[in-house]
mmCIF file of C-alpha atoms in Angstrom:
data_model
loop_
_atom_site.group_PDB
_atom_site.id
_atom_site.type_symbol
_atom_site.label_atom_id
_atom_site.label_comp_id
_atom_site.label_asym_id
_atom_site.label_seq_id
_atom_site.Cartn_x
_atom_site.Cartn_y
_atom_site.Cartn_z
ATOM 1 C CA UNK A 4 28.469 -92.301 -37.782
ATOM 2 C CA UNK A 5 29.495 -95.990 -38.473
ATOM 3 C CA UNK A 6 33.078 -96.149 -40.453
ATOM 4 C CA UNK A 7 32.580 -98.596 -42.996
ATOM 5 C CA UNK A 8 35.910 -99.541 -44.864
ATOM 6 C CA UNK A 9 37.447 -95.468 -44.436
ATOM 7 C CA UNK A 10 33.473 -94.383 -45.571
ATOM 8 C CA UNK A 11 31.406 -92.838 -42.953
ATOM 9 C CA UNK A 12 27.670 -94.053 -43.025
ATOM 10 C CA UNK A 13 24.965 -92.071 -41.114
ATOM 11 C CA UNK A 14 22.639 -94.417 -39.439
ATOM 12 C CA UNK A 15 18.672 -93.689 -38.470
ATOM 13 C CA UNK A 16 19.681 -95.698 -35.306
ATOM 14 C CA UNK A 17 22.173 -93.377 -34.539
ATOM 15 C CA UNK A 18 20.193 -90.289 -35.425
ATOM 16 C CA UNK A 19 16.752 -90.065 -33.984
ATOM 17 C CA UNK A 20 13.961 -88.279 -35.627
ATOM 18 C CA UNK A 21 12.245 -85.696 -34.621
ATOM 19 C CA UNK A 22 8.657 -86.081 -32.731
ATOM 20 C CA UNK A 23 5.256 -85.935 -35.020
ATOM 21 C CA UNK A 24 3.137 -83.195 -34.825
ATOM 22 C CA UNK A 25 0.278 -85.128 -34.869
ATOM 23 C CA UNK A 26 -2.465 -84.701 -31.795
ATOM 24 C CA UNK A 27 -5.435 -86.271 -32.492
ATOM 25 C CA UNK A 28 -4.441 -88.888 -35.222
ATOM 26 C CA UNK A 29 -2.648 -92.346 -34.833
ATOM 27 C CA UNK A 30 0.791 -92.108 -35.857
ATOM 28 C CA UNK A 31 1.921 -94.333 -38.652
ATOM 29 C CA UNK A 32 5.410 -93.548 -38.798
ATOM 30 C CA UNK A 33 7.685 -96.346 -37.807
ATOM 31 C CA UNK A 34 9.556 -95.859 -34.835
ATOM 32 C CA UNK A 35 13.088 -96.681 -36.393
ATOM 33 C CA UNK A 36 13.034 -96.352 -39.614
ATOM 34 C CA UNK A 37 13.388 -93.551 -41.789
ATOM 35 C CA UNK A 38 10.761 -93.022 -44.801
ATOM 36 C CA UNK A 39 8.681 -95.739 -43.689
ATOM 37 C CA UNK A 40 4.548 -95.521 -42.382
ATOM 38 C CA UNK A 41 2.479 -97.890 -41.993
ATOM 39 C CA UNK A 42 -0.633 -97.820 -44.586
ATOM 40 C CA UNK A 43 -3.190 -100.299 -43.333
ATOM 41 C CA UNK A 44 -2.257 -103.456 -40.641
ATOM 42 C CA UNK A 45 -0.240 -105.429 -43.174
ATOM 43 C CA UNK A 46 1.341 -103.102 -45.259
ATOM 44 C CA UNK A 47 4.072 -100.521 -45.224
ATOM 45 C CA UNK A 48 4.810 -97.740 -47.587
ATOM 46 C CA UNK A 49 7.594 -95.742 -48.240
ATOM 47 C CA UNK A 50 8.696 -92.301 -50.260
ATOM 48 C CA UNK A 51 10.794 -89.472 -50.094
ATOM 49 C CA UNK A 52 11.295 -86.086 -50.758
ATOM 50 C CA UNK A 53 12.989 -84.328 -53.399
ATOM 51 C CA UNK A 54 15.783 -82.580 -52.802
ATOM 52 C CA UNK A 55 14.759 -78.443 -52.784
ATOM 53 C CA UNK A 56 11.729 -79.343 -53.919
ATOM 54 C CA UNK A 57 8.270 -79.795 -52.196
ATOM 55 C CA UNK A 58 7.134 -82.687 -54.536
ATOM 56 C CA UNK A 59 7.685 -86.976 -53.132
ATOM 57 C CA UNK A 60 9.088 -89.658 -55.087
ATOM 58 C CA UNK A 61 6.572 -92.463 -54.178
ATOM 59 C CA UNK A 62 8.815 -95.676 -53.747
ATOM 60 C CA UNK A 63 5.668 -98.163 -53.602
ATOM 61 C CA UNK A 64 3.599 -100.369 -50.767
ATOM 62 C CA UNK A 65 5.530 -103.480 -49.402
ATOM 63 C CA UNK A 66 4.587 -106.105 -47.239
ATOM 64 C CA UNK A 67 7.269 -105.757 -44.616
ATOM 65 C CA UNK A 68 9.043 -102.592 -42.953
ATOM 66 C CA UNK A 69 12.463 -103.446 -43.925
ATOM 67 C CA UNK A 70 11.404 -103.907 -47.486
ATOM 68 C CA UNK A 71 10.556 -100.403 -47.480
ATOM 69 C CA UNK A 72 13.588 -99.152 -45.480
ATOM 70 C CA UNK A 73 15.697 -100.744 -47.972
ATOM 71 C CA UNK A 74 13.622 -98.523 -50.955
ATOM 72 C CA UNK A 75 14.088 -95.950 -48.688
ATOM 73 C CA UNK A 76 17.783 -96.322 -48.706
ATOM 74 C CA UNK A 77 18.461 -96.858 -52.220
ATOM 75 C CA UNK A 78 16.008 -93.749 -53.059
ATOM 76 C CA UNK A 79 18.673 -91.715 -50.177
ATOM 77 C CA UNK A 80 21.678 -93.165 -51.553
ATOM 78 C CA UNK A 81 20.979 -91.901 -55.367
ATOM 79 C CA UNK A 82 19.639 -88.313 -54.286
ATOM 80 C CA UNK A 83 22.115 -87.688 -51.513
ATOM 81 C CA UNK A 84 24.895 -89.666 -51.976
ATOM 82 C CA UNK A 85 27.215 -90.450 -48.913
ATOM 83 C CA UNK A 86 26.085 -87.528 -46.913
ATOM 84 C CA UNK A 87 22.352 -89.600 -46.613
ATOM 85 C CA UNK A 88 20.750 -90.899 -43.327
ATOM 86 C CA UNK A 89 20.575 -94.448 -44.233
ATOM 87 C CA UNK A 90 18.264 -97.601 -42.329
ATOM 88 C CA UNK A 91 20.972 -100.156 -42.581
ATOM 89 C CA UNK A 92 24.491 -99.912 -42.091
ATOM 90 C CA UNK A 93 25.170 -102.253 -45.119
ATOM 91 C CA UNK A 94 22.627 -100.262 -47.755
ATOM 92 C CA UNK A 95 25.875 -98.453 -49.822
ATOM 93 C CA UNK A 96 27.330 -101.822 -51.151
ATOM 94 C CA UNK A 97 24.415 -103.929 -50.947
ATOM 95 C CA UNK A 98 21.956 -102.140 -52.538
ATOM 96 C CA UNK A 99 21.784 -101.249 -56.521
ATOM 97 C CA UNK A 100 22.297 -97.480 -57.257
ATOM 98 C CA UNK A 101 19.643 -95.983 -60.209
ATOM 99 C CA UNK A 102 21.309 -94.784 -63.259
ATOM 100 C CA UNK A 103 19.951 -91.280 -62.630
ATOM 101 C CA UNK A 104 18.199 -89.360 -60.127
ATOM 102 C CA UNK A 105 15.060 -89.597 -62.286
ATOM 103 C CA UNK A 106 11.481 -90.398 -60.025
ATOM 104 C CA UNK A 107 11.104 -93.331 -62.524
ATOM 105 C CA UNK A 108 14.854 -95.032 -62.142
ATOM 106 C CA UNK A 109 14.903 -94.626 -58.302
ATOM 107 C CA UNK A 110 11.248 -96.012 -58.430
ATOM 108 C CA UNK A 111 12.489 -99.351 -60.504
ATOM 109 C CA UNK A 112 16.152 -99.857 -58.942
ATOM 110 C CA UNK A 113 14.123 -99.648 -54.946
ATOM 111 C CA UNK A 114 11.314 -102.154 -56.307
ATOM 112 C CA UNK A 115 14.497 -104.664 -57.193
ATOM 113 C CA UNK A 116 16.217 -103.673 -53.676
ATOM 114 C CA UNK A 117 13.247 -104.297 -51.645
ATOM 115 C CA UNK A 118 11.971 -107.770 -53.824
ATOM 116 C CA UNK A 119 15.839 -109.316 -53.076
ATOM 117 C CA UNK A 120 15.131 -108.665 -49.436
ATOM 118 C CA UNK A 121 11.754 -110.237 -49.055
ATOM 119 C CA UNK A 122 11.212 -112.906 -46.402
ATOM 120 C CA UNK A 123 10.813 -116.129 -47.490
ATOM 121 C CA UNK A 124 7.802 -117.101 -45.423
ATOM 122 C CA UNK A 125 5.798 -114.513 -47.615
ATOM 123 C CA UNK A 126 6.587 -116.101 -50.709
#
């Protein structure tokens, strides 16, 4: 836990996921970040899963990993709040928050969060 201005953030850094189950495939996952596998060679991909649900928000296909850890993060931030495992320490005041916990408002407000934090050199 990082304390953050008297708010505790929980950091993937500081909380390491658990081992794949995978045996005979090539795991995609990225080692660090939450939410994030890689789809082909030059693209990531990120979603999450609904709270008590079984069903995925799908958060979209972005060029770098930390694109899609910051989706990631705004996607934790409006289902989970404060008690979230977030990517990057400064996600809960950087980051926009959805208007709702719709699929469609977490899907626009972590398309804007990932675009402002696009390298320049892709551009």
């Amino acid at each position: 836990m990082l304390n953050l201005l008297d708010k505790k953030v929980m950091l993937a850094s500081q909380n390491p996921k658990k081992r794949d189950g995978r045996k005979k495939l090539k795991e995609t996952r990225h080692p660090v970040y939450r939410g994030v596998r890689r789809k082909n060679p030059q693209k990531w991909v990120c979603e999450i899963r609904e709270p008590n649900k079984k069903s995925r928000i799908w958060l979209g296909t972005f060029p770098t990993a930390e694109m899609a850890a910051r989706a990631h993060d705004v996607a934790v931030i409006a289902l989970h709040g404060q008690s979230g495992c977030l990517n990057f320490a400064d996600s809960m005041w950087k980051l926009p928050i959805p208007t709702s916990t719709m699929a469609k408002d977490i899907q626009r407000t972590a398309a804007e969060a990932a675009k402002a934090f696009r390298p320049v050199k892709l551009d």
